[in-house]
PDB file of C-alpha atoms in Angstrom:
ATOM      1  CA  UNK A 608      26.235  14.718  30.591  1.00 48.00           C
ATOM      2  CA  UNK A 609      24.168  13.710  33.339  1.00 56.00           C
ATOM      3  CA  UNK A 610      20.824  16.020  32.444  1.00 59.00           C
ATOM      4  CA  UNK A 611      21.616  14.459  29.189  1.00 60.00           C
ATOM      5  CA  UNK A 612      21.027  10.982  30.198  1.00 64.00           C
ATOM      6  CA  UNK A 613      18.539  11.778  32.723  1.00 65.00           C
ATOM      7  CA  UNK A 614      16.679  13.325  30.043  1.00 63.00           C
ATOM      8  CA  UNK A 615      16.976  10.275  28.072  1.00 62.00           C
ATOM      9  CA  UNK A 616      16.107   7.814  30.595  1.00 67.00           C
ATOM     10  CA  UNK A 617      13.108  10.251  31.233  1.00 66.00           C
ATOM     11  CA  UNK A 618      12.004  10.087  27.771  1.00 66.00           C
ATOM     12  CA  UNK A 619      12.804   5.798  27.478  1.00 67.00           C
ATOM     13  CA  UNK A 620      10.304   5.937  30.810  1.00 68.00           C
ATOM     14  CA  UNK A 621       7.357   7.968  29.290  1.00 66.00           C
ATOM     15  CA  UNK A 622       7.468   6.091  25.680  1.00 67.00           C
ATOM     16  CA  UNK A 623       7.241   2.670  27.762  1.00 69.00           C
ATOM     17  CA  UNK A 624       4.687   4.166  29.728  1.00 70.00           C
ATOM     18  CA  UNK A 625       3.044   5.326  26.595  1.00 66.00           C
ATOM     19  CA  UNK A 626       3.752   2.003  24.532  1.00 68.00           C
ATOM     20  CA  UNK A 627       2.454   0.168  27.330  1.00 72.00           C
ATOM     21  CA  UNK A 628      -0.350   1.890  27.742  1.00 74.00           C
ATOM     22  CA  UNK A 629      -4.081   0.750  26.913  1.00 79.00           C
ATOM     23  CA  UNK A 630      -5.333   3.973  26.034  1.00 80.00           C
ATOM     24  CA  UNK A 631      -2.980   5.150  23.923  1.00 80.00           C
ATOM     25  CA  UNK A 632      -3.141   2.128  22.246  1.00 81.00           C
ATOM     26  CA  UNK A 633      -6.546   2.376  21.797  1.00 82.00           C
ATOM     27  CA  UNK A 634      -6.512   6.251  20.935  1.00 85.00           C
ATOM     28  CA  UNK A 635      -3.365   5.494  18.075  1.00 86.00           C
ATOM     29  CA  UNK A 636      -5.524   2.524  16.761  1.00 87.00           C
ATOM     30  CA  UNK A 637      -8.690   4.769  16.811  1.00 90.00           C
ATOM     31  CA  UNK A 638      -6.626   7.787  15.035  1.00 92.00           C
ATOM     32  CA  UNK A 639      -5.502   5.202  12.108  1.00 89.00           C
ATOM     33  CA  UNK A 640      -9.127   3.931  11.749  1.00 91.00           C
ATOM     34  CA  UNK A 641      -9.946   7.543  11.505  1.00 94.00           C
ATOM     35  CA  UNK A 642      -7.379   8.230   8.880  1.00 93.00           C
ATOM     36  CA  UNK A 643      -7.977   4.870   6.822  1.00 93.00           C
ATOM     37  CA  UNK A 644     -11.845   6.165   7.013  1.00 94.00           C
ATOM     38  CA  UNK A 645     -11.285   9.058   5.256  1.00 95.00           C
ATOM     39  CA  UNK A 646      -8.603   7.472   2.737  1.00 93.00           C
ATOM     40  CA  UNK A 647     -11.349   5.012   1.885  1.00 95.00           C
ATOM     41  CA  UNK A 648     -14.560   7.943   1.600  1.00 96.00           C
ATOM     42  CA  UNK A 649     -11.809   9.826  -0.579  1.00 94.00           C
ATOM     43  CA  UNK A 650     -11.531   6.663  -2.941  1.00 93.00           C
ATOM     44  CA  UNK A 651     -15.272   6.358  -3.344  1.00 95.00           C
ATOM     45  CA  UNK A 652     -16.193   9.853  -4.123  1.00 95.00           C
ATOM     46  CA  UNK A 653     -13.443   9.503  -6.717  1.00 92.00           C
ATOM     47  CA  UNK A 654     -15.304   6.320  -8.324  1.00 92.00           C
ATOM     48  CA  UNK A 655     -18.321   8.013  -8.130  1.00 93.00           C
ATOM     49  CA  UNK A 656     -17.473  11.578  -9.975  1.00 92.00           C
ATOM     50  CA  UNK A 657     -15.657   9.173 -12.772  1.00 90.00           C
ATOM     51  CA  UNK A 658     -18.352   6.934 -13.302  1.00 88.00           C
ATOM     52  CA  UNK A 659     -20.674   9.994 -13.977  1.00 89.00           C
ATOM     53  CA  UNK A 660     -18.191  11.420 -15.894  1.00 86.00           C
ATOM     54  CA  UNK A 661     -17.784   8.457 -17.839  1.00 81.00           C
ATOM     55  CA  UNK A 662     -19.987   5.772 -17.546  1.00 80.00           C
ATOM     56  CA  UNK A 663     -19.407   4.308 -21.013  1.00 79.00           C
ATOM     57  CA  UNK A 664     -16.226   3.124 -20.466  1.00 78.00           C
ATOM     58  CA  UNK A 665     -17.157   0.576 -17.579  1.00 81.00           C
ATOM     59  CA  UNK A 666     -14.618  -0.593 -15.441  1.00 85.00           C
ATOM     60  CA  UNK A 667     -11.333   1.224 -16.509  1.00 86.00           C
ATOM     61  CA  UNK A 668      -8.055   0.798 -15.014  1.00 85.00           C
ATOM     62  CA  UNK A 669      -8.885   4.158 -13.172  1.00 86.00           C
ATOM     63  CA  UNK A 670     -12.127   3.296 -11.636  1.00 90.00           C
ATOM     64  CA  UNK A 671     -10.580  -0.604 -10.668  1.00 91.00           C
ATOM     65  CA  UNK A 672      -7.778   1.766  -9.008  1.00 91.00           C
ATOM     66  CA  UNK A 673     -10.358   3.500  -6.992  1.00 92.00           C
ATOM     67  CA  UNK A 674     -12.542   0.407  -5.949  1.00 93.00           C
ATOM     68  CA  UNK A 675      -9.668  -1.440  -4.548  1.00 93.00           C
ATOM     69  CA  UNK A 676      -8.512   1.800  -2.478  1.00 93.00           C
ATOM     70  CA  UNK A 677     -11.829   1.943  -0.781  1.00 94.00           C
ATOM     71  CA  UNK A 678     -11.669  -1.568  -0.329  1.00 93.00           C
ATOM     72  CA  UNK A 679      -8.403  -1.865   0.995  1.00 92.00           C
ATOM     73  CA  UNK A 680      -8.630   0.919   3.377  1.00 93.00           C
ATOM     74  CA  UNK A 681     -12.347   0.634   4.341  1.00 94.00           C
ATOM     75  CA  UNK A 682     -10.950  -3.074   5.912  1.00 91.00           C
ATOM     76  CA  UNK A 683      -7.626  -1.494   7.400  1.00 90.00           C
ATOM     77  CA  UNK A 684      -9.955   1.085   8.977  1.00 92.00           C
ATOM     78  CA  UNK A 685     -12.426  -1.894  10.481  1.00 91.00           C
ATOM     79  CA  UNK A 686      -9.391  -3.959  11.204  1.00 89.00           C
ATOM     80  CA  UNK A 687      -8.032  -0.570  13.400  1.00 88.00           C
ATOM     81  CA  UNK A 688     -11.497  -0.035  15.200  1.00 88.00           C
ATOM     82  CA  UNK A 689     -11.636  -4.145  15.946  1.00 87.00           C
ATOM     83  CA  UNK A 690      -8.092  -4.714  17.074  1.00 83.00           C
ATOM     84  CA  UNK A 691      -8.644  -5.593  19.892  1.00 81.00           C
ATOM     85  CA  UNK A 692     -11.266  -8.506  18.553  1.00 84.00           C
ATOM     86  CA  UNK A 693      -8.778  -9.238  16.297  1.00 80.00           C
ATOM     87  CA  UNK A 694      -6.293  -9.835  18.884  1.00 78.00           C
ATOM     88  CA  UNK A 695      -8.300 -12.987  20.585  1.00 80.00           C
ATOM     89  CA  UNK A 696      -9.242 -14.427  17.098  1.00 78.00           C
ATOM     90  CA  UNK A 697      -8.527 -18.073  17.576  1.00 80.00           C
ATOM     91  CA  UNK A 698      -6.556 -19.938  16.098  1.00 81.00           C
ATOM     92  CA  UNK A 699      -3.970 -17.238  15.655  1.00 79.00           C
ATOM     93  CA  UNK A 700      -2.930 -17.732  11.788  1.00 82.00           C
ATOM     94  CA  UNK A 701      -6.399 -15.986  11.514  1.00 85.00           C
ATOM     95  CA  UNK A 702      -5.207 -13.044  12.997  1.00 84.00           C
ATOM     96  CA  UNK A 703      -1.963 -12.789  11.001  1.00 82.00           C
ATOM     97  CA  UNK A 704      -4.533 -13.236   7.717  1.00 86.00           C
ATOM     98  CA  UNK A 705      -6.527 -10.922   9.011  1.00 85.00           C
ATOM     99  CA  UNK A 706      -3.306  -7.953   9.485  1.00 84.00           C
ATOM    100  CA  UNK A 707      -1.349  -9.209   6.702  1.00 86.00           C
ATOM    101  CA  UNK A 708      -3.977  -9.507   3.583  1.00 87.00           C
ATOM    102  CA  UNK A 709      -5.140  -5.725   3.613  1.00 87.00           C
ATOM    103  CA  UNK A 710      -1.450  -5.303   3.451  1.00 87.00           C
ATOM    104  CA  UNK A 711      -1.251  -7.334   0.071  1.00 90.00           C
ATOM    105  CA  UNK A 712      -4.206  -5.888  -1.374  1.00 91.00           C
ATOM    106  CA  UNK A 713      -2.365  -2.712  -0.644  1.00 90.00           C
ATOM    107  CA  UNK A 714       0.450  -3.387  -2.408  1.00 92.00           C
ATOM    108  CA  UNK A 715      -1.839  -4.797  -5.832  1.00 93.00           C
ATOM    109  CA  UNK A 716      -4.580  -1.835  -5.406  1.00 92.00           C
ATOM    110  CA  UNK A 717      -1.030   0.717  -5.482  1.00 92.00           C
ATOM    111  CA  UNK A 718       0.961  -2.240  -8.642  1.00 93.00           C
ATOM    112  CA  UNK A 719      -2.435  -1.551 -10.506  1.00 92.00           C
ATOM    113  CA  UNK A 720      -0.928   1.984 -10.520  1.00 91.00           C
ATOM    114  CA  UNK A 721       2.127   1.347 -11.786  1.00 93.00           C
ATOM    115  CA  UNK A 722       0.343  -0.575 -14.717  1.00 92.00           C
ATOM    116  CA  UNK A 723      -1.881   2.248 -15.429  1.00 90.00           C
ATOM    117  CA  UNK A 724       1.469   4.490 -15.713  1.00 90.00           C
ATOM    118  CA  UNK A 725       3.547   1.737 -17.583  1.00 92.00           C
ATOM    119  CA  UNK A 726       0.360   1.364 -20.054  1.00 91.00           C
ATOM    120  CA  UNK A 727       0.692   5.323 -20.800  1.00 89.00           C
ATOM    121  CA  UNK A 728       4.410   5.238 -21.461  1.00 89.00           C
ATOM    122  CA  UNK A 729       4.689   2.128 -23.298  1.00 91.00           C
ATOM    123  CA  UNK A 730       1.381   3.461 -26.019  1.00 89.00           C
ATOM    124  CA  UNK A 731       3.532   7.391 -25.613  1.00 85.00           C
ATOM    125  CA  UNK A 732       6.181   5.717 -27.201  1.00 86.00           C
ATOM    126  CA  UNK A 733       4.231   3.417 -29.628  1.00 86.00           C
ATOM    127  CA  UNK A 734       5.979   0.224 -27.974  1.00 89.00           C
ATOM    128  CA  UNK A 735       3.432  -2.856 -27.488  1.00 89.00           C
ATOM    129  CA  UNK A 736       1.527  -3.420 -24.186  1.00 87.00           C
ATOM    130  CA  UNK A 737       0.423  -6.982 -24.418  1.00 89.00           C
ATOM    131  CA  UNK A 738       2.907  -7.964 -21.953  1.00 91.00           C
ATOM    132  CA  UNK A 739       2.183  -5.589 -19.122  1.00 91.00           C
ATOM    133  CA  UNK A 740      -1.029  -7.104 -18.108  1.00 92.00           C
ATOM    134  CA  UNK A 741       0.019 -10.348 -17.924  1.00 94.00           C
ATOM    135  CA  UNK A 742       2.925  -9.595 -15.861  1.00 94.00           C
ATOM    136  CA  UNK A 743       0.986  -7.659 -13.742  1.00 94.00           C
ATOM    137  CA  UNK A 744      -1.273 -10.746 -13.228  1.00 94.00           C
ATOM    138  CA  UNK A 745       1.441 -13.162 -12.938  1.00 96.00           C
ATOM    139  CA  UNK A 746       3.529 -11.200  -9.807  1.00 94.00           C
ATOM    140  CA  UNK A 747       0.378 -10.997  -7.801  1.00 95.00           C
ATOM    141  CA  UNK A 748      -0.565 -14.654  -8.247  1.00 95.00           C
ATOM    142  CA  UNK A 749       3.497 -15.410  -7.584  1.00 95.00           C
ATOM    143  CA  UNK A 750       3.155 -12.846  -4.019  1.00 94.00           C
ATOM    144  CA  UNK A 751      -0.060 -13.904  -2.851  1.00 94.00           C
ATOM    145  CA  UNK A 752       1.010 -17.827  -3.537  1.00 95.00           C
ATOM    146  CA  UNK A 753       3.766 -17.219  -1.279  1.00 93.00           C
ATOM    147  CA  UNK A 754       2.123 -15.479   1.164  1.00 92.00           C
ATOM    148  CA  UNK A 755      -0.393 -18.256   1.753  1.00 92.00           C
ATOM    149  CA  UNK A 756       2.405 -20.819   1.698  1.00 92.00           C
ATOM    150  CA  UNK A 757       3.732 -18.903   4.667  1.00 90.00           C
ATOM    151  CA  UNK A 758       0.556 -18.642   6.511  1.00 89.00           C
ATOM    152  CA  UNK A 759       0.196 -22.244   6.525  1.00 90.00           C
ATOM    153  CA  UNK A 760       4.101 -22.919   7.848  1.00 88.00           C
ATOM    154  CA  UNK A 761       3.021 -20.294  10.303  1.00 85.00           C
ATOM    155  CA  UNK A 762      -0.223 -22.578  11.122  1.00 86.00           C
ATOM    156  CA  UNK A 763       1.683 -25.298  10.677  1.00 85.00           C
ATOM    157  CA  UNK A 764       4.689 -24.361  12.810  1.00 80.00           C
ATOM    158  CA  UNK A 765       4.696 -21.262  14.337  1.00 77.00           C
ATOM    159  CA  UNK A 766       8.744 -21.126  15.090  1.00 79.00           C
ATOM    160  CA  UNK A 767      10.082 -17.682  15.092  1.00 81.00           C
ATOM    161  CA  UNK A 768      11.652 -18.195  11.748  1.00 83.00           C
ATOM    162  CA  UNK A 769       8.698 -18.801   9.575  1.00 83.00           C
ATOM    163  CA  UNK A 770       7.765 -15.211  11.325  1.00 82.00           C
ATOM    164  CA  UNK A 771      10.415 -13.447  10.545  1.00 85.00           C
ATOM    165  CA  UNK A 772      10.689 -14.762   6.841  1.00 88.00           C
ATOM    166  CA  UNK A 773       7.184 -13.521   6.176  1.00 87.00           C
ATOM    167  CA  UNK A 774       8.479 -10.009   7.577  1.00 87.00           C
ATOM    168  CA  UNK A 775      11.091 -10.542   5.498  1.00 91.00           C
ATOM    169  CA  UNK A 776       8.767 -11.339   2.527  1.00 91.00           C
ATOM    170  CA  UNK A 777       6.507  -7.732   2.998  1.00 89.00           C
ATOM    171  CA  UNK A 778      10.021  -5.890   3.199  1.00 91.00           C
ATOM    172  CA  UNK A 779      10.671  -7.573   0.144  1.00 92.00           C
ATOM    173  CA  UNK A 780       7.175  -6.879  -1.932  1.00 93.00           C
ATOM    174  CA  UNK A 781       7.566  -3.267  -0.167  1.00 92.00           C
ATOM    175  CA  UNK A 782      10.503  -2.748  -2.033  1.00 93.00           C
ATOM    176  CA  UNK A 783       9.789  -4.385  -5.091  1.00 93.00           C
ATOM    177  CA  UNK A 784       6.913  -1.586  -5.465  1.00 93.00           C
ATOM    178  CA  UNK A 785       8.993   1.217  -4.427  1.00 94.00           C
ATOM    179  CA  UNK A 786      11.341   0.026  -7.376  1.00 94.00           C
ATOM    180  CA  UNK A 787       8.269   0.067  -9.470  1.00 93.00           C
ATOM    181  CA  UNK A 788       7.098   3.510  -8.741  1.00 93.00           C
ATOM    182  CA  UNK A 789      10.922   4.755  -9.205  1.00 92.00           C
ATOM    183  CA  UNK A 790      11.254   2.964 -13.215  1.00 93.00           C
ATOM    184  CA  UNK A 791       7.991   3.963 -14.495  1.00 92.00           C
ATOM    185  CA  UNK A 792       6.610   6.826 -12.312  1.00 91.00           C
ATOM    186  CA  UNK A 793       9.792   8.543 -13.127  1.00 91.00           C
ATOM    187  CA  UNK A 794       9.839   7.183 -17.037  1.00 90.00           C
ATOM    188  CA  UNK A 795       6.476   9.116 -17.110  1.00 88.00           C
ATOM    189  CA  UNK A 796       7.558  11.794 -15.049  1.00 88.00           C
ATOM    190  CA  UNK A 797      10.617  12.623 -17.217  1.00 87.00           C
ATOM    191  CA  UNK A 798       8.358  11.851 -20.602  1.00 86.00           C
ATOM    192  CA  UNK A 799       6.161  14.494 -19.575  1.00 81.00           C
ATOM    193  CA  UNK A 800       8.421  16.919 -19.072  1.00 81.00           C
ATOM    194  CA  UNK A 801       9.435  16.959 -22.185  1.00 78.00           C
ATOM    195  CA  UNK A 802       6.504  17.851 -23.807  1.00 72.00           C
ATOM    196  CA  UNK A 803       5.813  21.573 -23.537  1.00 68.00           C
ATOM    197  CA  UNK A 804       3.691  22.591 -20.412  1.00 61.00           C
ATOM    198  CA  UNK A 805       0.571  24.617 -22.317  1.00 64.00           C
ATOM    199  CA  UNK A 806      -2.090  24.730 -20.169  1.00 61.00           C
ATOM    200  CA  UNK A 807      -2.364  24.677 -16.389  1.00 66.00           C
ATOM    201  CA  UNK A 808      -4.099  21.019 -16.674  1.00 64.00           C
ATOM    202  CA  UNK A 809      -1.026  19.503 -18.267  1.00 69.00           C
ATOM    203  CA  UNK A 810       1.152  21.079 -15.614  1.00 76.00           C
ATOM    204  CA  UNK A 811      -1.318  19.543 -12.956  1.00 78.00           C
ATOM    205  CA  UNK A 812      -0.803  16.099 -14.390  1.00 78.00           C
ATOM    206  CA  UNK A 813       2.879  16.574 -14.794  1.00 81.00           C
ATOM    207  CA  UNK A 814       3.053  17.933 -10.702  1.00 85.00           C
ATOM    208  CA  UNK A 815       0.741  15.276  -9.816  1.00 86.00           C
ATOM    209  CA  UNK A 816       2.725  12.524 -11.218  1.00 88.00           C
ATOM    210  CA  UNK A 817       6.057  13.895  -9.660  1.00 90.00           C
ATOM    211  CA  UNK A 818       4.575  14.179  -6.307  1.00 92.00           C
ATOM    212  CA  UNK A 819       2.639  10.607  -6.317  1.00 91.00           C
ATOM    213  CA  UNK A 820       5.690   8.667  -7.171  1.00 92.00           C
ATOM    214  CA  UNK A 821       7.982  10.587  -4.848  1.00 93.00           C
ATOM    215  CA  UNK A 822       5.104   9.641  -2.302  1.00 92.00           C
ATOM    216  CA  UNK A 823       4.803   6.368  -3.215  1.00 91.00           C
ATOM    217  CA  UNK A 824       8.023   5.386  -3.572  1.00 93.00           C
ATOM    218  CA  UNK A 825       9.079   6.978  -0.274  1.00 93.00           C
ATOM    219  CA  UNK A 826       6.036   4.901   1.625  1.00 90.00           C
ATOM    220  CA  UNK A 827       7.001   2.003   0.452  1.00 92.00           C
ATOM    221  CA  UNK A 828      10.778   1.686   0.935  1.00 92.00           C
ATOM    222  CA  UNK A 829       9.413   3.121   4.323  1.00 92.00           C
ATOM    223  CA  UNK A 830       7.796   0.428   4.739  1.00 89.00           C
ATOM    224  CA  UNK A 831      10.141  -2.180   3.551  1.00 90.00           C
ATOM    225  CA  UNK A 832      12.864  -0.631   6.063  1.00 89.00           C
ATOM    226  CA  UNK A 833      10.218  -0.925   8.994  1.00 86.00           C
ATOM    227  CA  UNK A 834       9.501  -4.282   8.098  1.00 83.00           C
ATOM    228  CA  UNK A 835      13.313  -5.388   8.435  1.00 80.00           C
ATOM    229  CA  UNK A 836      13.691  -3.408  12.008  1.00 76.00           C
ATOM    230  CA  UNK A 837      10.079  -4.273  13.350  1.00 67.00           C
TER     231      UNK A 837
END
């Protein structure tokens, strides 16, 4: 019992010492710039090679998809390599706008997905569309409405509470796209499958819609169960 707990207190003393630690601050922030980096490169070389593919159909779903990934994670990446500029922004609310809006862009760039996959089921089974857009429109104006409410209480007055109701609010949109990803990721998922497999590009699409919203939906409720314990 005693190793045990030495070996516990031992480990509690090196992650403090690592937590604490400048340069492994530094080095984990530089690592997730790095990642974001090539996240973002991976987005654009995607837009590229479908814009030459297709460059008559302008700005499809698809490519819009691809934009707002580089986007997104081209600013989380700068956001990483600047932290610690970001840290002395003045007044603070910047820095929380700063953190907090590649996070929301995040969670429309990943919505536009689930739009592109609702769009496909709903014309698969010959069932209108109209309202999908729309919708789509009308919860990101609703999340990024209350997100700038709670920027200004948090300008306004920074009590503990208005903190810990926007972390509450992320958790909340975190989940709200995991639920997403679930209903129609797995309506398309399950749709697909019953259509017979002939070719190795149909199976592709079928794996590659299994393994995004398993991905997807596993990130995000990640994410929403970080936000709640953070």
């Amino acid at each position: 019992m005693s190793a045990s707990s030495s070996a516990a207190a031992a480990l509690d003393a090196w992650w403090d010492d690592v937590n604490n630690s400048p340069v492994w601050q530094d080095r984990t922030f530089h690592a997730l710039a790095a990642l974001y980096g090539v996240v973002a490169v991976v987005a654009l070389v995607q837009l590229i090679r479908i814009e030459c593919r297709v460059p008559e159909f302008g700005w499809t779903t698809q490519k819009v998809f691809h934009f707002l990934n580089f986007i997104v994670n081209s600013v989380r990446s700068t956001v990483f390599v600047l932290r610690r500029n970001v840290q002395l922004v003045h007044p603070e609310i910047f820095q929380h706008v700063l953190i907090d809006l590649p996070g929301l862009a995040f969670f429309t760039t990943y919505a536009l997905l689930v739009l592109f996959w609702a769009e496909i089921y709903y014309q698969a089974r010959a069932m209108s569309t109209d309202g999908l857009r729309p919708a789509f429109y009308t919860i990101n104006g609703v999340i990024y409405t209350i997100q700038i409410v709670l920027w200004l209480l948090t300008w306004w007055k920074p009590v503990q509470a208005v903190i810990i109701l926007s972390k509450m609010f992320f958790a909340a949109t975190s989940l709200f796209a995991a639920f997403g990803f679930l209903l129609y990721g797995g309506r398309l998922f399950l749709m697909l499958q019953r259509f017979p497999v002939e070719s190795k590009g149909r199976r592709k699409k079928l794996n590659e819609v299994g393994y995004v919203t398993t991905i997807c939906f596993g990130c995000f409720l990640i994410r929403c169960v970080m936000m709640c314990f953070r």
